[in-house]
Every structure is written in structure tokens, then in C-alpha cells.
Amino acid sequence: MQDNQQSYGLVTRVFHWGMAVLVFWQLLKFGDDIADGEHWVAKTLVPYHGSIGLVLMALVILRLLWVFTQRNVRRQQTSAGIMAKLGHYALYLLLVLVPLSAICLMLGRGFGLKAFGYQLVERGSTKSELLAALGSWHATLATLLAIMILGHIGFALWHHFVKRDGSMKKVW
Ligand code: HEM
Ligand code: HEM
């Protein structure tokens, strides 16, 4: 269950791969730009964007609490380890800011909040120019997250195939 000096434990792995799948699903929202969203991906997977995004918001909070409990059992003292750590912190920051900005966008524009058919916040009840302005960062932050993830995958593959230091085994 717990992480150790050599590898991540089951909980961290489930968080990692579960959230990775959901984040890739979320990035399909870029597909709205293709054929004005008139294709099967946009019609079948993308309509869950708000719901899955709210699930991710909850998951990232739980994951950060988990990471905090594991901070003393993980080992990363080398300079490369510190860079990796900074990269992971940046990913976490974006994983919080991306859904948070979306919530600001939905509330600020008075759209309310809905998850899997349940109305969590009524439409029109929370209109605010400030929230709408904060929310207008959502697409930019999501693009930044997508770039960071591409970099993260690139580094992971480089460690696995070029450096062959077994870092993929830590999380797989
Ligand atoms: C980790 C969670 C999330 C990710 C990775 C994500 C990702 C994205 C991406 C890639 C886009 C397309 C940007 C573009 O076309 O340039 C987008 C747009 C959008 N997302 Fe999210 N999103 C997340 C959470 C949410 C949540 C929780 C909501 C609503 C409650 C939401 C509502 C929207 C809306 C309304 C748009 C269209 C915004 C616009 O066109 O300005 N997203 N998101
Ligand atoms: C094909 C996709 C992916 C691959 C191959 C991959 C690979 C890895 C590897 C090898 C590590 C261990 C690095 C180390 O500590 O030495 C790791 C950790 C990590 N990855 Fe990924 N990753 C992928 C997708 C993602 C995505 C989409 C996210 C963001 C949602 C993400 C976020 C993280 C974070 C935050 C860590 C640090 C461990 C933790 O605190 O949970 N990864 N990844």
C-alpha cells in the first residue's frame, strides 16, 4: 500500500494511472475544435467533461493528502531527483488550477455546476465578473497541463529506454 525508497505503492499507482486515464479523457475537449465538435468523440466522451473534471478535482485533493503522508518514505535527494520533484509539483499545481478555473468559469458566467445529472449549484445564482475573469484562464491552463504531460511522458520514456534506470518500474 505505502510507497518505499525504491518504488511507489499500490495507492500511488492507482492514483497515477487512474487519474492519467481521466486526464487524457479530459484533453479530448480539444477535439471540439475539430469539425465543430460534430464527430463521435465529441458526441460520446466529451459531454462528460464537467462531471469528470469535478471528479478529478476531488481526486487531486485526496492524492495530495496521500502524497503528504508519504513524504518521508519516498527518496529523491539527487539533483535529477529534485528536478523531477519540481516537475511533479508543477503537474500537481496545474491539476488543481485547471478544474478550479473551470469551476470559476461555470459559476462566474452563471451556468451553475452539474455532475452526472445532479445540479450541485443552481444556474444564474452565482454570476460574478471576477470569477468569470479567473475562469477565462481555463483553456490556457489546460493547454499548459497538456504540454507538461507531454514533457512528463517524454522524460519517463527517456529514463526507461535511454538511461535504463528503472524509474518506470517505480510507478508501473
Ligand atoms: C483536470 C480537469 C480538466 C481538464 C484537464 C480540462 C481540460 C480542458 C480542455 C483541454 C479544454 C479545451 C480548451 C480549448 O479548446 O482550447 C477545456 C475547455 C472547457 N472546460 Fe475543461 N478541463 C477540466 C475540468 C473542467 C471542469 C471541472 C469543467 C466544468 C465544471 C470544465 C469546463 C470546461 C468548459 C466550459 C470549457 C470550454 C471553455 C472555453 O471554451 O473557454 N472543465 N477543458
Ligand atoms: C503515458 C503516460 C505516463 C507515463 C508513462 C508516466 C510515467 C511516470 C513515471 C515513470 C513516474 C515515476 C517518476 C519517478 O518518480 O522517478 C511518474 C510519476 C508521476 N506522474 Fe506520471 N506518467 C504518465 C502520465 C501522467 C499523467 C497524465 C499525469 C498527470 C495527471 C502524471 C503525473 C505524475 C506525477 C504527479 C508523478 C509523481 C508521483 C506521484 O506523486 O504520484 N503522469 N509518471
PDB file of C-alpha atoms and ligand atoms in Angstrom:
ATOM      1  CA  MET A   1       0.000   0.000   0.000  1.00  0.00           C
ATOM      2  CA  GLN A   2       2.649   2.514   1.125  1.00  0.00           C
ATOM      3  CA  ASP A   3       5.436   3.953  -1.058  1.00  0.00           C
ATOM      4  CA  ASN A   4       9.001   2.963  -0.203  1.00  0.00           C
ATOM      5  CA  GLN A   5      12.533   4.085  -1.096  1.00  0.00           C
ATOM      6  CA  GLN A   6      12.601   2.010  -4.305  1.00  0.00           C
ATOM      7  CA  SER A   7       9.074   2.291  -5.674  1.00  0.00           C
ATOM      8  CA  TYR A   8       5.576   3.697  -5.342  1.00  0.00           C
ATOM      9  CA  GLY A   9       2.980   1.597  -3.514  1.00  0.00           C
ATOM     10  CA  LEU A  10      -0.438   0.463  -4.737  1.00  0.00           C
ATOM     11  CA  VAL A  11      -2.322   3.601  -3.657  1.00  0.00           C
ATOM     12  CA  THR A  12       0.069   5.949  -5.520  1.00  0.00           C
ATOM     13  CA  ARG A  13      -0.053   3.698  -8.616  1.00  0.00           C
ATOM     14  CA  VAL A  14      -3.858   3.603  -8.667  1.00  0.00           C
ATOM     15  CA  PHE A  15      -3.954   7.407  -8.287  1.00  0.00           C
ATOM     16  CA  HIS A  16      -1.323   7.805 -11.024  1.00  0.00           C
ATOM     17  CA  TRP A  17      -2.842   5.593 -13.726  1.00  0.00           C
ATOM     18  CA  GLY A  18      -6.488   6.244 -12.814  1.00  0.00           C
ATOM     19  CA  MET A  19      -6.014   9.998 -12.994  1.00  0.00           C
ATOM     20  CA  ALA A  20      -3.832   9.694 -16.121  1.00  0.00           C
ATOM     21  CA  VAL A  21      -6.726   7.977 -17.959  1.00  0.00           C
ATOM     22  CA  LEU A  22      -9.233  10.602 -16.758  1.00  0.00           C
ATOM     23  CA  VAL A  23      -6.914  13.494 -17.696  1.00  0.00           C
ATOM     24  CA  PHE A  24      -6.450  12.070 -21.222  1.00  0.00           C
ATOM     25  CA  TRP A  25     -10.238  11.818 -21.444  1.00  0.00           C
ATOM     26  CA  GLN A  26     -10.492  15.493 -20.420  1.00  0.00           C
ATOM     27  CA  LEU A  27      -7.985  16.558 -23.053  1.00  0.00           C
ATOM     28  CA  LEU A  28     -10.346  15.189 -25.723  1.00  0.00           C
ATOM     29  CA  LYS A  29     -12.138  18.516 -25.163  1.00  0.00           C
ATOM     30  CA  PHE A  30      -9.557  19.970 -27.585  1.00  0.00           C
ATOM     31  CA  GLY A  31     -11.437  17.841 -30.135  1.00  0.00           C
ATOM     32  CA  ASP A  32     -14.299  20.356 -30.012  1.00  0.00           C
ATOM     33  CA  ASP A  33     -12.171  22.397 -32.402  1.00  0.00           C
ATOM     34  CA  ILE A  34     -12.275  19.562 -34.979  1.00  0.00           C
ATOM     35  CA  ALA A  35     -15.248  19.610 -37.370  1.00  0.00           C
ATOM     36  CA  ASP A  36     -17.083  21.939 -34.921  1.00  0.00           C
ATOM     37  CA  GLY A  37     -17.399  19.023 -32.474  1.00  0.00           C
ATOM     38  CA  GLU A  38     -19.503  17.050 -34.977  1.00  0.00           C
ATOM     39  CA  HIS A  39     -17.699  13.693 -34.582  1.00  0.00           C
ATOM     40  CA  TRP A  40     -18.258  10.642 -32.385  1.00  0.00           C
ATOM     41  CA  VAL A  41     -15.624  11.523 -29.739  1.00  0.00           C
ATOM     42  CA  ALA A  42     -17.164  14.947 -29.176  1.00  0.00           C
ATOM     43  CA  LYS A  43     -20.636  13.428 -29.067  1.00  0.00           C
ATOM     44  CA  THR A  44     -19.951  10.441 -26.774  1.00  0.00           C
ATOM     45  CA  LEU A  45     -16.983  11.205 -24.463  1.00  0.00           C
ATOM     46  CA  VAL A  46     -16.730  14.994 -24.291  1.00  0.00           C
ATOM     47  CA  PRO A  47     -20.236  15.626 -22.839  1.00  0.00           C
ATOM     48  CA  TYR A  48     -18.910  14.216 -19.528  1.00  0.00           C
ATOM     49  CA  HIS A  49     -16.226  16.920 -19.417  1.00  0.00           C
ATOM     50  CA  GLY A  50     -17.659  18.872 -16.453  1.00  0.00           C
ATOM     51  CA  SER A  51     -18.518  15.730 -14.442  1.00  0.00           C
ATOM     52  CA  ILE A  52     -15.151  14.020 -14.937  1.00  0.00           C
ATOM     53  CA  GLY A  53     -13.412  17.346 -14.264  1.00  0.00           C
ATOM     54  CA  LEU A  54     -15.155  17.638 -10.877  1.00  0.00           C
ATOM     55  CA  VAL A  55     -14.195  14.025 -10.057  1.00  0.00           C
ATOM     56  CA  LEU A  56     -10.580  14.930 -10.892  1.00  0.00           C
ATOM     57  CA  MET A  57     -10.782  17.981  -8.607  1.00  0.00           C
ATOM     58  CA  ALA A  58     -11.802  15.697  -5.714  1.00  0.00           C
ATOM     59  CA  LEU A  59      -9.169  13.076  -6.647  1.00  0.00           C
ATOM     60  CA  VAL A  60      -6.314  15.587  -6.764  1.00  0.00           C
ATOM     61  CA  ILE A  61      -7.157  16.791  -3.245  1.00  0.00           C
ATOM     62  CA  LEU A  62      -7.172  13.180  -1.961  1.00  0.00           C
ATOM     63  CA  ARG A  63      -3.956  12.455  -3.890  1.00  0.00           C
ATOM     64  CA  LEU A  64      -2.159  15.474  -2.410  1.00  0.00           C
ATOM     65  CA  LEU A  65      -3.205  14.404   1.100  1.00  0.00           C
ATOM     66  CA  TRP A  66      -1.834  10.939   0.298  1.00  0.00           C
ATOM     67  CA  VAL A  67       1.447  12.339  -1.085  1.00  0.00           C
ATOM     68  CA  PHE A  68       1.816  14.364   2.132  1.00  0.00           C
ATOM     69  CA  THR A  69       1.551  11.192   4.240  1.00  0.00           C
ATOM     70  CA  GLN A  70       4.230   9.541   2.045  1.00  0.00           C
ATOM     71  CA  ARG A  71       6.718  12.442   2.068  1.00  0.00           C
ATOM     72  CA  ASN A  72       9.151  10.771   4.477  1.00  0.00           C
ATOM     73  CA  VAL A  73       9.150   7.320   2.891  1.00  0.00           C
ATOM     74  CA  ARG A  74       9.946   8.466  -0.669  1.00  0.00           C
ATOM     75  CA  ARG A  75      13.571   9.127  -1.606  1.00  0.00           C
ATOM     76  CA  GLN A  76      14.701  11.794  -4.080  1.00  0.00           C
ATOM     77  CA  GLN A  77      17.905  13.526  -2.965  1.00  0.00           C
ATOM     78  CA  THR A  78      19.933  13.701  -6.202  1.00  0.00           C
ATOM     79  CA  SER A  79      19.809  16.899  -8.301  1.00  0.00           C
ATOM     80  CA  ALA A  80      17.922  14.994 -11.024  1.00  0.00           C
ATOM     81  CA  GLY A  81      15.554  13.861  -8.267  1.00  0.00           C
ATOM     82  CA  ILE A  82      14.937  17.458  -7.213  1.00  0.00           C
ATOM     83  CA  MET A  83      14.185  18.477 -10.825  1.00  0.00           C
ATOM     84  CA  ALA A  84      11.758  15.548 -11.124  1.00  0.00           C
ATOM     85  CA  LYS A  85      10.151  16.614  -7.861  1.00  0.00           C
ATOM     86  CA  LEU A  86       9.721  20.207  -9.129  1.00  0.00           C
ATOM     87  CA  GLY A  87       8.178  18.851 -12.340  1.00  0.00           C
ATOM     88  CA  HIS A  88       5.751  16.732 -10.324  1.00  0.00           C
ATOM     89  CA  TYR A  89       4.835  19.752  -8.133  1.00  0.00           C
ATOM     90  CA  ALA A  90       4.116  21.775 -11.300  1.00  0.00           C
ATOM     91  CA  LEU A  91       1.862  18.958 -12.550  1.00  0.00           C
ATOM     92  CA  TYR A  92       0.020  18.942  -9.212  1.00  0.00           C
ATOM     93  CA  LEU A  93      -0.367  22.730  -9.271  1.00  0.00           C
ATOM     94  CA  LEU A  94      -1.939  22.554 -12.744  1.00  0.00           C
ATOM     95  CA  LEU A  95      -4.113  19.588 -11.751  1.00  0.00           C
ATOM     96  CA  VAL A  96      -5.591  21.873  -9.054  1.00  0.00           C
ATOM     97  CA  LEU A  97      -5.735  25.107 -11.101  1.00  0.00           C
ATOM     98  CA  VAL A  98      -7.303  23.597 -14.242  1.00  0.00           C
ATOM     99  CA  PRO A  99     -10.541  22.295 -12.620  1.00  0.00           C
ATOM    100  CA  LEU A 100     -10.585  25.220 -10.145  1.00  0.00           C
ATOM    101  CA  SER A 101     -10.521  27.739 -13.013  1.00  0.00           C
ATOM    102  CA  ALA A 102     -13.317  25.753 -14.705  1.00  0.00           C
ATOM    103  CA  ILE A 103     -15.444  25.981 -11.557  1.00  0.00           C
ATOM    104  CA  CYS A 104     -14.819  29.775 -11.508  1.00  0.00           C
ATOM    105  CA  LEU A 105     -15.826  29.902 -15.186  1.00  0.00           C
ATOM    106  CA  MET A 106     -19.072  27.988 -14.666  1.00  0.00           C
ATOM    107  CA  LEU A 107     -20.069  29.905 -11.522  1.00  0.00           C
ATOM    108  CA  GLY A 108     -18.890  33.313 -12.790  1.00  0.00           C
ATOM    109  CA  ARG A 109     -20.865  33.032 -16.018  1.00  0.00           C
ATOM    110  CA  GLY A 110     -23.923  31.869 -14.055  1.00  0.00           C
ATOM    111  CA  PHE A 111     -24.021  28.382 -15.658  1.00  0.00           C
ATOM    112  CA  GLY A 112     -24.237  26.620 -12.268  1.00  0.00           C
ATOM    113  CA  LEU A 113     -22.489  23.308 -11.595  1.00  0.00           C
ATOM    114  CA  LYS A 114     -23.751  19.888 -12.613  1.00  0.00           C
ATOM    115  CA  ALA A 115     -22.144  16.449 -12.131  1.00  0.00           C
ATOM    116  CA  PHE A 116     -23.611  13.266 -13.665  1.00  0.00           C
ATOM    117  CA  GLY A 117     -27.053  14.866 -13.910  1.00  0.00           C
ATOM    118  CA  TYR A 118     -27.085  16.265 -10.367  1.00  0.00           C
ATOM    119  CA  GLN A 119     -27.402  20.052 -10.132  1.00  0.00           C
ATOM    120  CA  LEU A 120     -24.816  20.984  -7.454  1.00  0.00           C
ATOM    121  CA  VAL A 121     -25.179  24.774  -7.880  1.00  0.00           C
ATOM    122  CA  GLU A 122     -28.268  26.356  -9.464  1.00  0.00           C
ATOM    123  CA  ARG A 123     -27.950  28.250 -12.763  1.00  0.00           C
ATOM    124  CA  GLY A 124     -27.764  32.031 -12.504  1.00  0.00           C
ATOM    125  CA  SER A 125     -27.214  32.100  -8.739  1.00  0.00           C
ATOM    126  CA  THR A 126     -23.505  32.981  -8.717  1.00  0.00           C
ATOM    127  CA  LYS A 127     -22.812  35.392 -11.599  1.00  0.00           C
ATOM    128  CA  SER A 128     -19.588  37.318 -10.970  1.00  0.00           C
ATOM    129  CA  GLU A 129     -17.250  39.221 -13.278  1.00  0.00           C
ATOM    130  CA  LEU A 130     -14.243  38.378 -11.108  1.00  0.00           C
ATOM    131  CA  LEU A 131     -14.970  34.620 -11.172  1.00  0.00           C
ATOM    132  CA  ALA A 132     -15.641  34.768 -14.927  1.00  0.00           C
ATOM    133  CA  ALA A 133     -12.294  36.557 -15.455  1.00  0.00           C
ATOM    134  CA  LEU A 134     -10.448  33.934 -13.369  1.00  0.00           C
ATOM    135  CA  GLY A 135     -12.312  31.223 -15.264  1.00  0.00           C
ATOM    136  CA  SER A 136     -11.218  32.598 -18.625  1.00  0.00           C
ATOM    137  CA  TRP A 137      -7.782  31.078 -17.829  1.00  0.00           C
ATOM    138  CA  HIS A 138      -9.177  27.526 -18.023  1.00  0.00           C
ATOM    139  CA  ALA A 139      -8.321  26.786 -21.667  1.00  0.00           C
ATOM    140  CA  THR A 140      -4.808  28.319 -21.330  1.00  0.00           C
ATOM    141  CA  LEU A 141      -4.081  26.364 -18.128  1.00  0.00           C
ATOM    142  CA  ALA A 142      -5.406  23.165 -19.734  1.00  0.00           C
ATOM    143  CA  THR A 143      -3.062  23.731 -22.701  1.00  0.00           C
ATOM    144  CA  LEU A 144      -0.149  24.235 -20.284  1.00  0.00           C
ATOM    145  CA  LEU A 145      -1.107  20.995 -18.498  1.00  0.00           C
ATOM    146  CA  ALA A 146      -1.165  19.118 -21.821  1.00  0.00           C
ATOM    147  CA  ILE A 147       2.352  20.438 -22.624  1.00  0.00           C
ATOM    148  CA  MET A 148       3.637  19.477 -19.158  1.00  0.00           C
ATOM    149  CA  ILE A 149       2.185  15.976 -19.569  1.00  0.00           C
ATOM    150  CA  LEU A 150       3.879  15.568 -22.956  1.00  0.00           C
ATOM    151  CA  GLY A 151       7.174  16.600 -21.300  1.00  0.00           C
ATOM    152  CA  HIS A 152       6.499  14.214 -18.392  1.00  0.00           C
ATOM    153  CA  ILE A 153       5.877  11.276 -20.750  1.00  0.00           C
ATOM    154  CA  GLY A 154       8.976  12.243 -22.755  1.00  0.00           C
ATOM    155  CA  PHE A 155      11.165  12.219 -19.612  1.00  0.00           C
ATOM    156  CA  ALA A 156       9.606   8.920 -18.478  1.00  0.00           C
ATOM    157  CA  LEU A 157      10.409   7.278 -21.840  1.00  0.00           C
ATOM    158  CA  TRP A 158      13.928   8.739 -21.843  1.00  0.00           C
ATOM    159  CA  HIS A 159      14.579   7.346 -18.340  1.00  0.00           C
ATOM    160  CA  HIS A 160      13.176   3.974 -19.388  1.00  0.00           C
ATOM    161  CA  PHE A 161      14.764   3.468 -22.808  1.00  0.00           C
ATOM    162  CA  VAL A 162      17.922   5.629 -22.721  1.00  0.00           C
ATOM    163  CA  LYS A 163      19.041   5.857 -19.073  1.00  0.00           C
ATOM    164  CA  ARG A 164      17.501   2.470 -18.226  1.00  0.00           C
ATOM    165  CA  ASP A 165      17.391   3.444 -14.534  1.00  0.00           C
ATOM    166  CA  GLY A 166      14.229   1.533 -13.723  1.00  0.00           C
ATOM    167  CA  SER A 167      12.177   4.653 -12.874  1.00  0.00           C
ATOM    168  CA  MET A 168       9.228   3.306 -14.901  1.00  0.00           C
ATOM    169  CA  LYS A 169       9.193   0.242 -12.634  1.00  0.00           C
ATOM    170  CA  LYS A 170       8.619   2.611  -9.681  1.00  0.00           C
ATOM    171  CA  VAL A 171       5.178   3.516 -10.902  1.00  0.00           C
ATOM    172  CA  TRP A 172       4.153   0.559 -13.126  1.00  0.00           C
TER     173      TRP A 172
HETATM  174  C1  HEM B   1      -8.481  18.303 -14.787  1.00  0.00           C
HETATM  175  C2  HEM B   1      -9.664  18.717 -15.229  1.00  0.00           C
HETATM  176  C3  HEM B   1      -9.888  19.367 -16.560  1.00  0.00           C
HETATM  177  C4  HEM B   1      -9.118  19.348 -17.710  1.00  0.00           C
HETATM  178  C5  HEM B   1      -7.785  18.638 -17.958  1.00  0.00           C
HETATM  179  C6  HEM B   1      -9.807  20.167 -18.694  1.00  0.00           C
HETATM  180  C7  HEM B   1      -9.373  20.391 -19.984  1.00  0.00           C
HETATM  181  C8  HEM B   1      -9.997  21.211 -20.900  1.00  0.00           C
HETATM  182  C9  HEM B   1      -9.558  21.436 -22.251  1.00  0.00           C
HETATM  183  C10 HEM B   1      -8.335  20.774 -22.890  1.00  0.00           C
HETATM  184  C11 HEM B   1     -10.402  22.318 -22.827  1.00  0.00           C
HETATM  185  C12 HEM B   1     -10.350  22.828 -24.288  1.00  0.00           C
HETATM  186  C13 HEM B   1      -9.587  24.120 -24.346  1.00  0.00           C
HETATM  187  C14 HEM B   1      -9.525  24.659 -25.751  1.00  0.00           C
HETATM  188  O1  HEM B   1     -10.389  24.342 -26.582  1.00  0.00           O
HETATM  189  O2  HEM B   1      -8.571  25.434 -26.018  1.00  0.00           O
HETATM  190  C15 HEM B   1     -11.400  22.664 -21.847  1.00  0.00           C
HETATM  191  C16 HEM B   1     -12.454  23.551 -22.043  1.00  0.00           C
HETATM  192  C17 HEM B   1     -13.532  23.682 -21.197  1.00  0.00           C
HETATM  193  N1  HEM B   1     -13.691  23.052 -19.981  1.00  0.00           N
HETATM  194 FE1  HEM B   1     -12.337  21.876 -19.050  1.00  0.00          FE
HETATM  195  N2  HEM B   1     -10.966  20.663 -18.129  1.00  0.00           N
HETATM  196  C18 HEM B   1     -11.060  20.183 -16.842  1.00  0.00           C
HETATM  197  C19 HEM B   1     -12.075  20.428 -15.936  1.00  0.00           C
HETATM  198  C20 HEM B   1     -13.253  21.084 -16.236  1.00  0.00           C
HETATM  199  C21 HEM B   1     -14.376  21.233 -15.339  1.00  0.00           C
HETATM  200  C22 HEM B   1     -14.422  20.712 -13.893  1.00  0.00           C
HETATM  201  C23 HEM B   1     -15.340  21.949 -16.011  1.00  0.00           C
HETATM  202  C24 HEM B   1     -16.710  22.386 -15.572  1.00  0.00           C
HETATM  203  C25 HEM B   1     -17.195  22.240 -14.365  1.00  0.00           C
HETATM  204  C26 HEM B   1     -14.800  22.276 -17.308  1.00  0.00           C
HETATM  205  C27 HEM B   1     -15.455  23.040 -18.269  1.00  0.00           C
HETATM  206  C28 HEM B   1     -14.908  23.440 -19.455  1.00  0.00           C
HETATM  207  C29 HEM B   1     -15.554  24.374 -20.360  1.00  0.00           C
HETATM  208  C30 HEM B   1     -16.910  25.065 -20.159  1.00  0.00           C
HETATM  209  C31 HEM B   1     -14.693  24.522 -21.459  1.00  0.00           C
HETATM  210  C32 HEM B   1     -14.855  25.426 -22.683  1.00  0.00           C
HETATM  211  C33 HEM B   1     -14.153  26.706 -22.250  1.00  0.00           C
HETATM  212  C34 HEM B   1     -13.912  27.701 -23.308  1.00  0.00           C
HETATM  213  O3  HEM B   1     -14.147  27.407 -24.477  1.00  0.00           O
HETATM  214  O4  HEM B   1     -13.438  28.800 -22.910  1.00  0.00           O
HETATM  215  N3  HEM B   1     -13.527  21.734 -17.419  1.00  0.00           N
HETATM  216  N4  HEM B   1     -11.132  21.978 -20.690  1.00  0.00           N
HETATM  217  C1  HEM B   2       1.709   7.516 -20.582  1.00  0.00           C
HETATM  218  C2  HEM B   2       1.602   8.348 -19.589  1.00  0.00           C
HETATM  219  C3  HEM B   2       2.523   8.441 -18.390  1.00  0.00           C
HETATM  220  C4  HEM B   2       3.711   7.807 -18.119  1.00  0.00           C
HETATM  221  C5  HEM B   2       4.483   6.824 -18.993  1.00  0.00           C
HETATM  222  C6  HEM B   2       4.150   8.251 -16.806  1.00  0.00           C
HETATM  223  C7  HEM B   2       5.282   7.845 -16.145  1.00  0.00           C
HETATM  224  C8  HEM B   2       5.653   8.178 -14.863  1.00  0.00           C
HETATM  225  C9  HEM B   2       6.802   7.678 -14.151  1.00  0.00           C
HETATM  226  C10 HEM B   2       7.819   6.695 -14.722  1.00  0.00           C
HETATM  227  C11 HEM B   2       6.816   8.233 -12.919  1.00  0.00           C
HETATM  228  C12 HEM B   2       7.846   7.979 -11.803  1.00  0.00           C
HETATM  229  C13 HEM B   2       8.865   9.066 -11.844  1.00  0.00           C
HETATM  230  C14 HEM B   2       9.849   8.949 -10.698  1.00  0.00           C
HETATM  231  O1  HEM B   2       9.460   9.227  -9.557  1.00  0.00           O
HETATM  232  O2  HEM B   2      11.004   8.567 -10.956  1.00  0.00           O
HETATM  233  C15 HEM B   2       5.668   9.115 -12.825  1.00  0.00           C
HETATM  234  C16 HEM B   2       5.332   9.876 -11.725  1.00  0.00           C
HETATM  235  C17 HEM B   2       4.346  10.830 -11.712  1.00  0.00           C
HETATM  236  N1  HEM B   2       3.440  11.087 -12.739  1.00  0.00           N
HETATM  237 FE1  HEM B   2       3.320  10.127 -14.489  1.00  0.00          FE
HETATM  238  N2  HEM B   2       3.233   9.160 -16.317  1.00  0.00           N
HETATM  239  C18 HEM B   2       2.225   9.293 -17.260  1.00  0.00           C
HETATM  240  C19 HEM B   2       1.124  10.107 -17.180  1.00  0.00           C
HETATM  241  C20 HEM B   2       0.911  11.022 -16.177  1.00  0.00           C
HETATM  242  C21 HEM B   2      -0.172  11.995 -16.159  1.00  0.00           C
HETATM  243  C22 HEM B   2      -1.255  12.148 -17.257  1.00  0.00           C
HETATM  244  C23 HEM B   2      -0.027  12.716 -15.023  1.00  0.00           C
HETATM  245  C24 HEM B   2      -0.881  13.845 -14.546  1.00  0.00           C
HETATM  246  C25 HEM B   2      -2.162  13.682 -14.396  1.00  0.00           C
HETATM  247  C26 HEM B   2       1.117  12.203 -14.284  1.00  0.00           C
HETATM  248  C27 HEM B   2       1.578  12.675 -13.061  1.00  0.00           C
HETATM  249  C28 HEM B   2       2.628  12.134 -12.339  1.00  0.00           C
HETATM  250  C29 HEM B   2       3.019  12.559 -11.005  1.00  0.00           C
HETATM  251  C30 HEM B   2       2.392  13.728 -10.217  1.00  0.00           C
HETATM  252  C31 HEM B   2       4.081  11.732 -10.615  1.00  0.00           C
HETATM  253  C32 HEM B   2       4.842  11.752  -9.277  1.00  0.00           C
HETATM  254  C33 HEM B   2       4.346  10.591  -8.461  1.00  0.00           C
HETATM  255  C34 HEM B   2       3.215  10.995  -7.592  1.00  0.00           C
HETATM  256  O3  HEM B   2       3.394  11.926  -6.770  1.00  0.00           O
HETATM  257  O4  HEM B   2       2.128  10.405  -7.728  1.00  0.00           O
HETATM  258  N3  HEM B   2       1.666  11.172 -15.025  1.00  0.00           N
HETATM  259  N4  HEM B   2       4.976   9.055 -14.038  1.00  0.00           N
END
